[in-house]
């Protein structure tokens, strides 16, 4: 036998048994965002590398070590998108979508990061994201959080999620804080790990995002950004908290929450869960008022979030929220004997025209009725329609209920629709 070729590590197939939970999740996502009046945008999966360097920031985990970057045949450096915001902003500027206009957009699709694969962390993963342009908040920030909260409710996972909230203030406030943080870090330089030492000057706020427990311990005593906030930042954050209180959405203010990408200011938030172990963040977002201008557009306030669909499907599976997924087939058509094949295939076509919502599968490949009924069982059909020589000659069909205690019956083909209609009930 020839040597098998396997999928790339960290890049998963989504097998037929798994697609129903994905479809359910995607359908719910689409329904919820469209109930807020948001529009879909689709961007390419590959962009110029410098887009991500500029948008996400050179000194971030994503740009430093996680990007899939390669040279195109003509020598351009391209990158498989590690997230959706940069491409979305690029597209909006390029097509003039946000020039003096408000936009509320969403996207869904694969993202790529070269990370160590583990449960809930993959090299190709999927994000659903929302980006809103032209609004300063905090009203729109609150709406985005309400939208995510509604989604958890609709998915039945709201008791398993908590909202962490913080504000990063304006860029001027961050600059003042940054200086103070560097002074503090310099005093503790000896106890920092290599990564933190390196980031201390290039991007000190990033040190706050460290995963090292030892550095986290030291950071307990670091100055906090809060001390540098002016009235505007406080009013923005209080406004958001008041709206969330009014909406009955609980949150924990977490002053250590800085998010992994550089472009955020003012509001940042993460939804976390304990149901997934280490990879507990299912959704993260915040304001990025400087990014449109930074990428060459006119200064435009913006806010968005992205959620990881693998983590959500894992959660739905772990919490067994997918029991009620419909079977794959409603009607299985079995046929054997003179004229039955033609009659069966045509009957299936006719029924699909008359009842497009029904899933009708025909038995192909011949064999006796016993074998055909086994197939019907295997695909979890609700009823089997049996066409033998007698049925074909008399224009009848035998209806066998596979999952209800109802007697099998042979009826005229014309009497079939009322029976099929009961399947939908
Ligand atoms: P983490 O801290 O878990 O690495 P992050 O801050 O890098 O997350 P974001 O860039 O904010 O993640 O992406 C938003 C969401 O996308 C995350 O909250 C998570 O649900 C999901 N996500 C990010 N990276 C991965 C990955 N490698 N595999 C699966 N899902 C991911
Ligand atoms: Mg990450």
GROMACS .gro file of C-alpha atoms and ligand atoms in nm:
model
  457
    1UNK     CA    1   0.000   0.000   0.000
    2UNK     CA    2   0.112   0.354  -0.067
    3UNK     CA    3   0.231   0.560   0.228
    4UNK     CA    4  -0.048   0.767   0.381
    5UNK     CA    5  -0.033   1.142   0.385
    6UNK     CA    6  -0.167   1.299   0.701
    7UNK     CA    7  -0.316   1.635   0.786
    8UNK     CA    8  -0.087   1.906   0.917
    9UNK     CA    9  -0.043   1.900   1.295
   10UNK     CA   10  -0.293   2.128   1.465
   11UNK     CA   11  -0.518   2.149   1.156
   12UNK     CA   12  -0.833   1.946   1.202
   13UNK     CA   13  -1.078   1.776   0.975
   14UNK     CA   14  -1.436   1.836   1.075
   15UNK     CA   15  -1.592   1.492   1.030
   16UNK     CA   16  -1.958   1.427   0.945
   17UNK     CA   17  -2.034   1.338   1.310
   18UNK     CA   18  -1.902   1.678   1.415
   19UNK     CA   19  -2.055   1.899   1.148
   20UNK     CA   20  -2.404   1.911   1.308
   21UNK     CA   21  -2.274   2.095   1.616
   22UNK     CA   22  -2.082   2.336   1.391
   23UNK     CA   23  -2.390   2.399   1.178
   24UNK     CA   24  -2.603   2.455   1.486
   25UNK     CA   25  -2.347   2.700   1.625
   26UNK     CA   26  -2.306   2.887   1.296
   27UNK     CA   27  -2.681   2.909   1.241
   28UNK     CA   28  -2.730   3.051   1.590
   29UNK     CA   29  -2.447   3.302   1.540
   30UNK     CA   30  -2.592   3.424   1.211
   31UNK     CA   31  -2.941   3.451   1.355
   32UNK     CA   32  -2.825   3.648   1.657
   33UNK     CA   33  -2.605   3.901   1.471
   34UNK     CA   34  -2.864   3.959   1.206
   35UNK     CA   35  -3.121   4.028   1.479
   36UNK     CA   36  -2.897   4.325   1.568
   37UNK     CA   37  -2.892   4.446   1.208
   38UNK     CA   38  -2.523   4.370   1.144
   39UNK     CA   39  -2.393   4.282   0.794
   40UNK     CA   40  -2.151   4.014   0.688
   41UNK     CA   41  -1.811   4.089   0.536
   42UNK     CA   42  -1.578   3.830   0.382
   43UNK     CA   43  -1.207   3.893   0.353
   44UNK     CA   44  -0.924   3.692   0.194
   45UNK     CA   45  -0.744   3.438   0.411
   46UNK     CA   46  -0.403   3.566   0.298
   47UNK     CA   47  -0.285   3.926   0.338
   48UNK     CA   48   0.043   4.115   0.307
   49UNK     CA   49   0.260   4.035   0.611
   50UNK     CA   50   0.313   4.400   0.700
   51UNK     CA   51  -0.060   4.444   0.756
   52UNK     CA   52  -0.043   4.219   1.061
   53UNK     CA   53   0.290   4.359   1.177
   54UNK     CA   54   0.145   4.707   1.178
   55UNK     CA   55  -0.199   4.622   1.312
   56UNK     CA   56  -0.126   4.361   1.576
   57UNK     CA   57   0.213   4.500   1.678
   58UNK     CA   58   0.566   4.369   1.627
   59UNK     CA   59   0.612   4.273   1.991
   60UNK     CA   60   0.315   4.044   2.042
   61UNK     CA   61   0.300   3.664   2.069
   62UNK     CA   62   0.108   3.649   1.745
   63UNK     CA   63   0.354   3.846   1.531
   64UNK     CA   64   0.671   3.732   1.707
   65UNK     CA   65   0.614   3.361   1.691
   66UNK     CA   66   0.275   3.247   1.569
   67UNK     CA   67   0.233   3.366   1.210
   68UNK     CA   68   0.237   3.147   0.902
   69UNK     CA   69   0.446   3.369   0.678
   70UNK     CA   70   0.586   3.274   0.337
   71UNK     CA   71   0.711   3.431   0.020
   72UNK     CA   72   0.481   3.437  -0.278
   73UNK     CA   73   0.634   3.334  -0.611
   74UNK     CA   74   0.691   3.698  -0.697
   75UNK     CA   75   0.876   3.760  -0.371
   76UNK     CA   76   0.601   3.932  -0.166
   77UNK     CA   77   0.586   3.832   0.198
   78UNK     CA   78   0.236   3.700   0.267
   79UNK     CA   79   0.075   3.569   0.586
   80UNK     CA   80  -0.219   3.340   0.656
   81UNK     CA   81  -0.443   3.560   0.868
   82UNK     CA   82  -0.398   3.499   1.242
   83UNK     CA   83  -0.712   3.704   1.322
   84UNK     CA   84  -0.982   3.896   1.139
   85UNK     CA   85  -0.967   4.255   1.260
   86UNK     CA   86  -0.661   4.365   1.059
   87UNK     CA   87  -0.804   4.236   0.731
   88UNK     CA   88  -1.145   4.380   0.806
   89UNK     CA   89  -1.001   4.726   0.875
   90UNK     CA   90  -0.785   4.701   0.561
   91UNK     CA   91  -1.090   4.612   0.351
   92UNK     CA   92  -1.300   4.891   0.503
   93UNK     CA   93  -1.034   5.153   0.430
   94UNK     CA   94  -0.968   5.019   0.081
   95UNK     CA   95  -1.335   5.032  -0.016
   96UNK     CA   96  -1.421   5.352   0.168
   97UNK     CA   97  -1.670   5.172   0.393
   98UNK     CA   98  -1.590   5.367   0.706
   99UNK     CA   99  -1.520   5.711   0.566
  100UNK     CA  100  -1.757   5.927   0.774
  101UNK     CA  101  -1.990   5.632   0.805
  102UNK     CA  102  -2.102   5.398   1.073
  103UNK     CA  103  -2.065   5.024   1.003
  104UNK     CA  104  -2.162   4.719   1.201
  105UNK     CA  105  -2.000   4.412   1.050
  106UNK     CA  106  -1.939   4.045   1.124
  107UNK     CA  107  -1.730   3.767   0.975
  108UNK     CA  108  -1.658   3.401   1.033
  109UNK     CA  109  -1.378   3.182   0.906
  110UNK     CA  110  -1.047   3.006   0.960
  111UNK     CA  111  -0.747   3.172   1.126
  112UNK     CA  112  -0.392   3.038   1.148
  113UNK     CA  113  -0.141   3.054   1.433
  114UNK     CA  114   0.166   2.838   1.478
  115UNK     CA  115   0.106   2.748   1.843
  116UNK     CA  116   0.159   2.426   2.034
  117UNK     CA  117  -0.155   2.225   1.960
  118UNK     CA  118  -0.356   2.110   2.262
  119UNK     CA  119  -0.721   2.089   2.360
  120UNK     CA  120  -0.884   2.416   2.255
  121UNK     CA  121  -0.568   2.544   2.084
  122UNK     CA  122  -0.498   2.460   1.722
  123UNK     CA  123  -0.297   2.590   1.428
  124UNK     CA  124  -0.600   2.633   1.207
  125UNK     CA  125  -0.899   2.742   1.411
  126UNK     CA  126  -1.217   2.935   1.344
  127UNK     CA  127  -1.329   3.269   1.470
  128UNK     CA  128  -1.658   3.448   1.457
  129UNK     CA  129  -1.601   3.820   1.493
  130UNK     CA  130  -1.785   4.150   1.498
  131UNK     CA  131  -1.637   4.492   1.420
  132UNK     CA  132  -1.820   4.822   1.457
  133UNK     CA  133  -1.682   5.144   1.312
  134UNK     CA  134  -1.768   5.510   1.365
  135UNK     CA  135  -1.910   5.490   1.718
  136UNK     CA  136  -1.736   5.603   2.035
  137UNK     CA  137  -1.932   5.404   2.289
  138UNK     CA  138  -1.989   5.311   2.562
  139UNK     CA  139  -2.341   5.241   2.428
  140UNK     CA  140  -2.210   5.031   2.141
  141UNK     CA  141  -1.959   4.856   2.369
  142UNK     CA  142  -2.255   4.756   2.586
  143UNK     CA  143  -2.451   4.638   2.282
  144UNK     CA  144  -2.167   4.411   2.173
  145UNK     CA  145  -2.150   4.257   2.518
  146UNK     CA  146  -2.529   4.216   2.522
  147UNK     CA  147  -2.504   4.043   2.186
  148UNK     CA  148  -2.249   3.794   2.320
  149UNK     CA  149  -2.456   3.739   2.636
  150UNK     CA  150  -2.761   3.667   2.420
  151UNK     CA  151  -2.560   3.417   2.224
  152UNK     CA  152  -2.458   3.225   2.537
  153UNK     CA  153  -2.825   3.222   2.641
  154UNK     CA  154  -2.935   3.087   2.304
  155UNK     CA  155  -2.665   2.820   2.317
  156UNK     CA  156  -2.766   2.729   2.673
  157UNK     CA  157  -2.419   2.795   2.817
  158UNK     CA  158  -2.478   3.121   3.001
  159UNK     CA  159  -2.432   2.969   3.350
  160UNK     CA  160  -2.087   2.850   3.248
  161UNK     CA  161  -1.948   3.182   3.128
  162UNK     CA  162  -1.820   3.487   3.314
  163UNK     CA  163  -1.741   3.830   3.183
  164UNK     CA  164  -1.411   3.997   3.267
  165UNK     CA  165  -1.399   4.366   3.200
  166UNK     CA  166  -1.134   4.635   3.204
  167UNK     CA  167  -1.049   4.967   3.053
  168UNK     CA  168  -0.707   5.050   2.913
  169UNK     CA  169  -0.768   5.426   2.900
  170UNK     CA  170  -0.655   5.658   2.625
  171UNK     CA  171  -0.321   5.624   2.450
  172UNK     CA  172  -0.181   5.927   2.639
  173UNK     CA  173  -0.274   5.768   2.972
  174UNK     CA  174  -0.116   5.443   2.864
  175UNK     CA  175   0.205   5.625   2.769
  176UNK     CA  176   0.231   5.784   3.116
  177UNK     CA  177   0.162   5.450   3.280
  178UNK     CA  178   0.410   5.277   3.055
  179UNK     CA  179   0.691   5.497   3.185
  180UNK     CA  180   0.599   5.418   3.546
  181UNK     CA  181   0.578   5.047   3.470
  182UNK     CA  182   0.923   5.046   3.311
  183UNK     CA  183   1.067   5.207   3.626
  184UNK     CA  184   0.901   4.934   3.837
  185UNK     CA  185   1.017   4.653   3.610
  186UNK     CA  186   1.372   4.784   3.615
  187UNK     CA  187   1.368   4.756   3.994
  188UNK     CA  188   1.272   4.387   3.963
  189UNK     CA  189   1.474   4.307   3.656
  190UNK     CA  190   1.665   4.023   3.825
  191UNK     CA  191   1.347   3.826   3.896
  192UNK     CA  192   1.193   3.858   3.550
  193UNK     CA  193   1.196   3.579   3.295
  194UNK     CA  194   1.373   3.624   2.962
  195UNK     CA  195   1.059   3.713   2.770
  196UNK     CA  196   0.955   3.980   3.018
  197UNK     CA  197   1.306   4.128   3.020
  198UNK     CA  198   1.299   4.152   2.645
  199UNK     CA  199   0.954   4.310   2.641
  200UNK     CA  200   1.024   4.548   2.923
  201UNK     CA  201   1.143   4.819   2.685
  202UNK     CA  202   0.990   4.717   2.353
  203UNK     CA  203   0.637   4.672   2.488
  204UNK     CA  204   0.617   4.687   2.868
  205UNK     CA  205   0.236   4.652   2.889
  206UNK     CA  206   0.276   4.315   2.726
  207UNK     CA  207   0.462   4.199   3.038
  208UNK     CA  208   0.129   4.222   3.222
  209UNK     CA  209  -0.002   3.952   2.989
  210UNK     CA  210   0.269   3.706   3.103
  211UNK     CA  211   0.183   3.344   3.167
  212UNK     CA  212   0.477   3.300   3.412
  213UNK     CA  213   0.345   3.261   3.771
  214UNK     CA  214   0.667   3.406   3.911
  215UNK     CA  215   0.637   3.724   3.706
  216UNK     CA  216   0.266   3.744   3.786
  217UNK     CA  217   0.360   3.737   4.156
  218UNK     CA  218   0.595   4.034   4.112
  219UNK     CA  219   0.331   4.219   3.916
  220UNK     CA  220   0.102   4.211   4.221
  221UNK     CA  221   0.298   4.509   4.346
  222UNK     CA  222   0.332   4.694   4.017
  223UNK     CA  223   0.169   5.034   3.966
  224UNK     CA  224  -0.171   5.002   3.804
  225UNK     CA  225  -0.300   5.175   3.497
  226UNK     CA  226  -0.603   5.294   3.697
  227UNK     CA  227  -0.388   5.547   3.879
  228UNK     CA  228  -0.333   5.726   3.547
  229UNK     CA  229  -0.693   5.754   3.434
  230UNK     CA  230  -0.850   6.093   3.370
  231UNK     CA  231  -1.218   6.191   3.380
  232UNK     CA  232  -1.298   6.086   3.026
  233UNK     CA  233  -1.176   5.730   3.073
  234UNK     CA  234  -1.358   5.699   3.402
  235UNK     CA  235  -1.681   5.833   3.254
  236UNK     CA  236  -1.658   5.596   2.956
  237UNK     CA  237  -1.601   5.295   3.179
  238UNK     CA  238  -1.869   5.395   3.429
  239UNK     CA  239  -2.110   5.446   3.142
  240UNK     CA  240  -2.044   5.096   3.019
  241UNK     CA  241  -2.078   4.942   3.364
  242UNK     CA  242  -2.408   5.125   3.423
  243UNK     CA  243  -2.550   4.990   3.096
  244UNK     CA  244  -2.440   4.636   3.179
  245UNK     CA  245  -2.593   4.669   3.527
  246UNK     CA  246  -2.919   4.786   3.370
  247UNK     CA  247  -2.912   4.489   3.133
  248UNK     CA  248  -2.851   4.249   3.421
  249UNK     CA  249  -2.517   4.134   3.283
  250UNK     CA  250  -2.273   4.042   3.560
  251UNK     CA  251  -1.903   4.122   3.519
  252UNK     CA  252  -1.580   4.114   3.711
  253UNK     CA  253  -1.349   4.409   3.670
  254UNK     CA  254  -1.005   4.261   3.612
  255UNK     CA  255  -0.735   4.525   3.609
  256UNK     CA  256  -0.481   4.275   3.479
  257UNK     CA  257  -0.677   4.216   3.161
  258UNK     CA  258  -0.474   4.371   2.878
  259UNK     CA  259  -0.547   4.135   2.584
  260UNK     CA  260  -0.282   3.986   2.359
  261UNK     CA  261  -0.290   4.236   2.073
  262UNK     CA  262  -0.154   4.589   2.074
  263UNK     CA  263  -0.435   4.785   1.918
  264UNK     CA  264  -0.677   4.806   2.210
  265UNK     CA  265  -0.772   5.116   2.412
  266UNK     CA  266  -1.056   5.199   2.657
  267UNK     CA  267  -1.289   4.896   2.688
  268UNK     CA  268  -1.147   4.544   2.680
  269UNK     CA  269  -1.334   4.230   2.778
  270UNK     CA  270  -1.310   3.854   2.778
  271UNK     CA  271  -1.567   3.585   2.833
  272UNK     CA  272  -1.413   3.292   3.017
  273UNK     CA  273  -1.533   2.950   3.121
  274UNK     CA  274  -1.416   2.683   3.360
  275UNK     CA  275  -1.561   2.402   3.149
  276UNK     CA  276  -1.262   2.379   2.917
  277UNK     CA  277  -0.958   2.357   3.143
  278UNK     CA  278  -0.659   2.568   3.049
  279UNK     CA  279  -0.798   2.718   2.727
  280UNK     CA  280  -1.075   2.903   2.909
  281UNK     CA  281  -1.120   3.218   2.701
  282UNK     CA  282  -1.403   3.177   2.455
  283UNK     CA  283  -1.438   3.536   2.340
  284UNK     CA  284  -1.225   3.848   2.360
  285UNK     CA  285  -1.268   4.199   2.240
  286UNK     CA  286  -1.244   4.567   2.296
  287UNK     CA  287  -1.204   4.913   2.153
  288UNK     CA  288  -0.934   4.999   1.900
  289UNK     CA  289  -0.991   5.365   1.816
  290UNK     CA  290  -0.643   5.419   1.673
  291UNK     CA  291  -0.623   5.129   1.429
  292UNK     CA  292  -0.804   5.270   1.125
  293UNK     CA  293  -0.579   5.575   1.124
  294UNK     CA  294  -0.271   5.364   1.193
  295UNK     CA  295  -0.348   5.160   0.881
  296UNK     CA  296  -0.383   5.466   0.662
  297UNK     CA  297  -0.751   5.556   0.699
  298UNK     CA  298  -0.918   5.860   0.850
  299UNK     CA  299  -0.930   5.846   1.233
  300UNK     CA  300  -1.236   5.633   1.313
  301UNK     CA  301  -1.342   5.491   1.648
  302UNK     CA  302  -1.392   5.115   1.645
  303UNK     CA  303  -1.483   4.826   1.871
  304UNK     CA  304  -1.509   4.452   1.816
  305UNK     CA  305  -1.467   4.103   1.947
  306UNK     CA  306  -1.380   3.756   1.824
  307UNK     CA  307  -1.474   3.417   1.960
  308UNK     CA  308  -1.310   3.080   1.907
  309UNK     CA  309  -1.554   2.833   1.754
  310UNK     CA  310  -1.352   2.520   1.844
  311UNK     CA  311  -1.370   2.619   2.210
  312UNK     CA  312  -1.744   2.680   2.179
  313UNK     CA  313  -1.812   2.347   2.007
  314UNK     CA  314  -1.601   2.173   2.273
  315UNK     CA  315  -1.809   2.344   2.536
  316UNK     CA  316  -2.136   2.247   2.373
  317UNK     CA  317  -2.015   1.887   2.352
  318UNK     CA  318  -1.878   1.879   2.707
  319UNK     CA  319  -2.198   2.026   2.848
  320UNK     CA  320  -2.406   1.799   2.625
  321UNK     CA  321  -2.596   2.085   2.471
  322UNK     CA  322  -2.633   1.907   2.142
  323UNK     CA  323  -2.869   1.621   2.227
  324UNK     CA  324  -3.153   1.752   2.023
  325UNK     CA  325  -2.972   1.767   1.696
  326UNK     CA  326  -3.194   1.630   1.423
  327UNK     CA  327  -3.124   1.291   1.266
  328UNK     CA  328  -2.956   1.311   0.930
  329UNK     CA  329  -3.240   1.153   0.727
  330UNK     CA  330  -3.619   1.166   0.744
  331UNK     CA  331  -3.713   0.924   0.469
  332UNK     CA  332  -3.519   0.628   0.331
  333UNK     CA  333  -3.650   0.477   0.007
  334UNK     CA  334  -3.598   0.102  -0.039
  335UNK     CA  335  -3.664  -0.056  -0.376
  336UNK     CA  336  -3.632  -0.401  -0.531
  337UNK     CA  337  -3.793  -0.581  -0.824
  338UNK     CA  338  -3.915  -0.499  -1.172
  339UNK     CA  339  -3.953  -0.124  -1.230
  340UNK     CA  340  -3.888  -0.038  -0.864
  341UNK     CA  341  -3.557   0.140  -0.917
  342UNK     CA  342  -3.699   0.391  -1.164
  343UNK     CA  343  -4.018   0.439  -0.963
  344UNK     CA  344  -3.820   0.489  -0.641
  345UNK     CA  345  -3.575   0.743  -0.779
  346UNK     CA  346  -3.857   0.938  -0.942
  347UNK     CA  347  -4.072   0.923  -0.629
  348UNK     CA  348  -3.777   1.066  -0.432
  349UNK     CA  349  -3.739   1.350  -0.682
  350UNK     CA  350  -4.111   1.426  -0.670
  351UNK     CA  351  -4.116   1.431  -0.290
  352UNK     CA  352  -3.811   1.661  -0.277
  353UNK     CA  353  -3.995   1.906  -0.504
  354UNK     CA  354  -4.311   1.890  -0.297
  355UNK     CA  355  -4.151   1.891   0.048
  356UNK     CA  356  -3.807   2.056   0.013
  357UNK     CA  357  -3.749   2.060   0.389
  358UNK     CA  358  -3.751   1.678   0.414
  359UNK     CA  359  -3.425   1.488   0.392
  360UNK     CA  360  -3.488   1.201   0.156
  361UNK     CA  361  -3.225   0.938   0.086
  362UNK     CA  362  -3.260   0.663  -0.174
  363UNK     CA  363  -3.107   0.320  -0.142
  364UNK     CA  364  -2.846   0.275  -0.413
  365UNK     CA  365  -2.645  -0.032  -0.501
  366UNK     CA  366  -2.921  -0.294  -0.495
  367UNK     CA  367  -2.953  -0.586  -0.252
  368UNK     CA  368  -3.249  -0.743  -0.075
  369UNK     CA  369  -3.492  -0.556   0.151
  370UNK     CA  370  -3.328  -0.686   0.466
  371UNK     CA  371  -2.999  -0.526   0.370
  372UNK     CA  372  -3.179  -0.208   0.263
  373UNK     CA  373  -3.361  -0.182   0.596
  374UNK     CA  374  -3.028  -0.214   0.777
  375UNK     CA  375  -2.903   0.085   0.583
  376UNK     CA  376  -3.219   0.278   0.673
  377UNK     CA  377  -3.151   0.204   1.041
  378UNK     CA  378  -2.788   0.299   1.011
  379UNK     CA  379  -2.868   0.646   0.878
  380UNK     CA  380  -3.127   0.686   1.156
  381UNK     CA  381  -3.412   0.744   0.913
  382UNK     CA  382  -3.752   0.810   1.066
  383UNK     CA  383  -3.947   0.617   0.806
  384UNK     CA  384  -3.868   0.381   0.523
  385UNK     CA  385  -4.072   0.379   0.203
  386UNK     CA  386  -4.070   0.038   0.042
  387UNK     CA  387  -4.127  -0.015  -0.328
  388UNK     CA  388  -4.148  -0.375  -0.452
  389UNK     CA  389  -4.298  -0.512  -0.772
  390UNK     CA  390  -4.651  -0.519  -0.629
  391UNK     CA  391  -4.634  -0.162  -0.502
  392UNK     CA  392  -4.503  -0.037  -0.837
  393UNK     CA  393  -4.775  -0.221  -1.031
  394UNK     CA  394  -5.050  -0.081  -0.804
  395UNK     CA  395  -4.897   0.267  -0.767
  396UNK     CA  396  -4.868   0.211  -0.397
  397UNK     CA  397  -4.597   0.235  -0.139
  398UNK     CA  398  -4.536   0.060   0.193
  399UNK     CA  399  -4.460   0.293   0.482
  400UNK     CA  400  -4.257   0.152   0.771
  401UNK     CA  401  -4.208   0.363   1.082
  402UNK     CA  402  -3.860   0.306   1.217
  403UNK     CA  403  -3.872   0.501   1.538
  404UNK     CA  404  -4.241   0.518   1.635
  405UNK     CA  405  -4.471   0.238   1.745
  406UNK     CA  406  -4.693   0.262   1.439
  407UNK     CA  407  -4.810  -0.031   1.229
  408UNK     CA  408  -4.658  -0.060   0.882
  409UNK     CA  409  -4.909   0.028   0.608
  410UNK     CA  410  -4.938   0.005   0.231
  411UNK     CA  411  -5.107   0.311   0.081
  412UNK     CA  412  -5.157   0.484  -0.250
  413UNK     CA  413  -4.862   0.702  -0.349
  414UNK     CA  414  -5.104   0.995  -0.363
  415UNK     CA  415  -5.185   0.948   0.008
  416UNK     CA  416  -4.822   0.979   0.111
  417UNK     CA  417  -4.791   1.354   0.167
  418UNK     CA  418  -5.016   1.379   0.476
  419UNK     CA  419  -4.807   1.108   0.642
  420UNK     CA  420  -4.481   1.281   0.557
  421UNK     CA  421  -4.620   1.608   0.687
  422UNK     CA  422  -4.668   1.452   1.029
  423UNK     CA  423  -4.294   1.387   1.042
  424UNK     CA  424  -4.234   1.757   1.074
  425UNK     CA  425  -4.454   1.782   1.385
  426LIG     P1  426  -0.522   3.281   2.421
  426LIG     O1  427  -0.486   3.367   2.537
  426LIG     O2  428  -0.608   3.164   2.457
  426LIG     O3  429  -0.403   3.245   2.337
  426LIG     P2  430  -0.572   3.504   2.248
  426LIG     O4  431  -0.575   3.622   2.338
  426LIG     O5  432  -0.448   3.475   2.171
  426LIG     O6  433  -0.616   3.372   2.330
  426LIG     P3  434  -0.753   3.628   2.061
  426LIG     O7  435  -0.648   3.671   1.966
  426LIG     O8  436  -0.818   3.727   2.147
  426LIG     O9  437  -0.696   3.508   2.150
  426LIG    O10  438  -0.864   3.545   1.980
  426LIG     C1  439  -1.000   3.542   2.021
  426LIG     C2  440  -1.044   3.402   2.053
  426LIG    O11  441  -1.004   3.310   1.954
  426LIG     C3  442  -0.985   3.344   2.180
  426LIG    O12  443  -1.055   3.389   2.292
  426LIG     C4  444  -1.003   3.197   2.159
  426LIG    O13  445  -1.137   3.158   2.189
  426LIG     C5  446  -0.981   3.183   2.011
  426LIG     N1  447  -0.844   3.138   1.983
  426LIG     C6  448  -0.730   3.210   1.980
  426LIG     N2  449  -0.624   3.136   1.947
  426LIG     C7  450  -0.672   3.009   1.926
  426LIG     C8  451  -0.613   2.885   1.886
  426LIG     N3  452  -0.484   2.875   1.859
  426LIG     N4  453  -0.694   2.777   1.874
  426LIG     C9  454  -0.826   2.785   1.899
  426LIG     N5  455  -0.888   2.900   1.936
  426LIG    C10  456  -0.813   3.010   1.949
  427LIG    MG1  457  -0.288   3.340   2.193
   0.00000   0.00000   0.00000
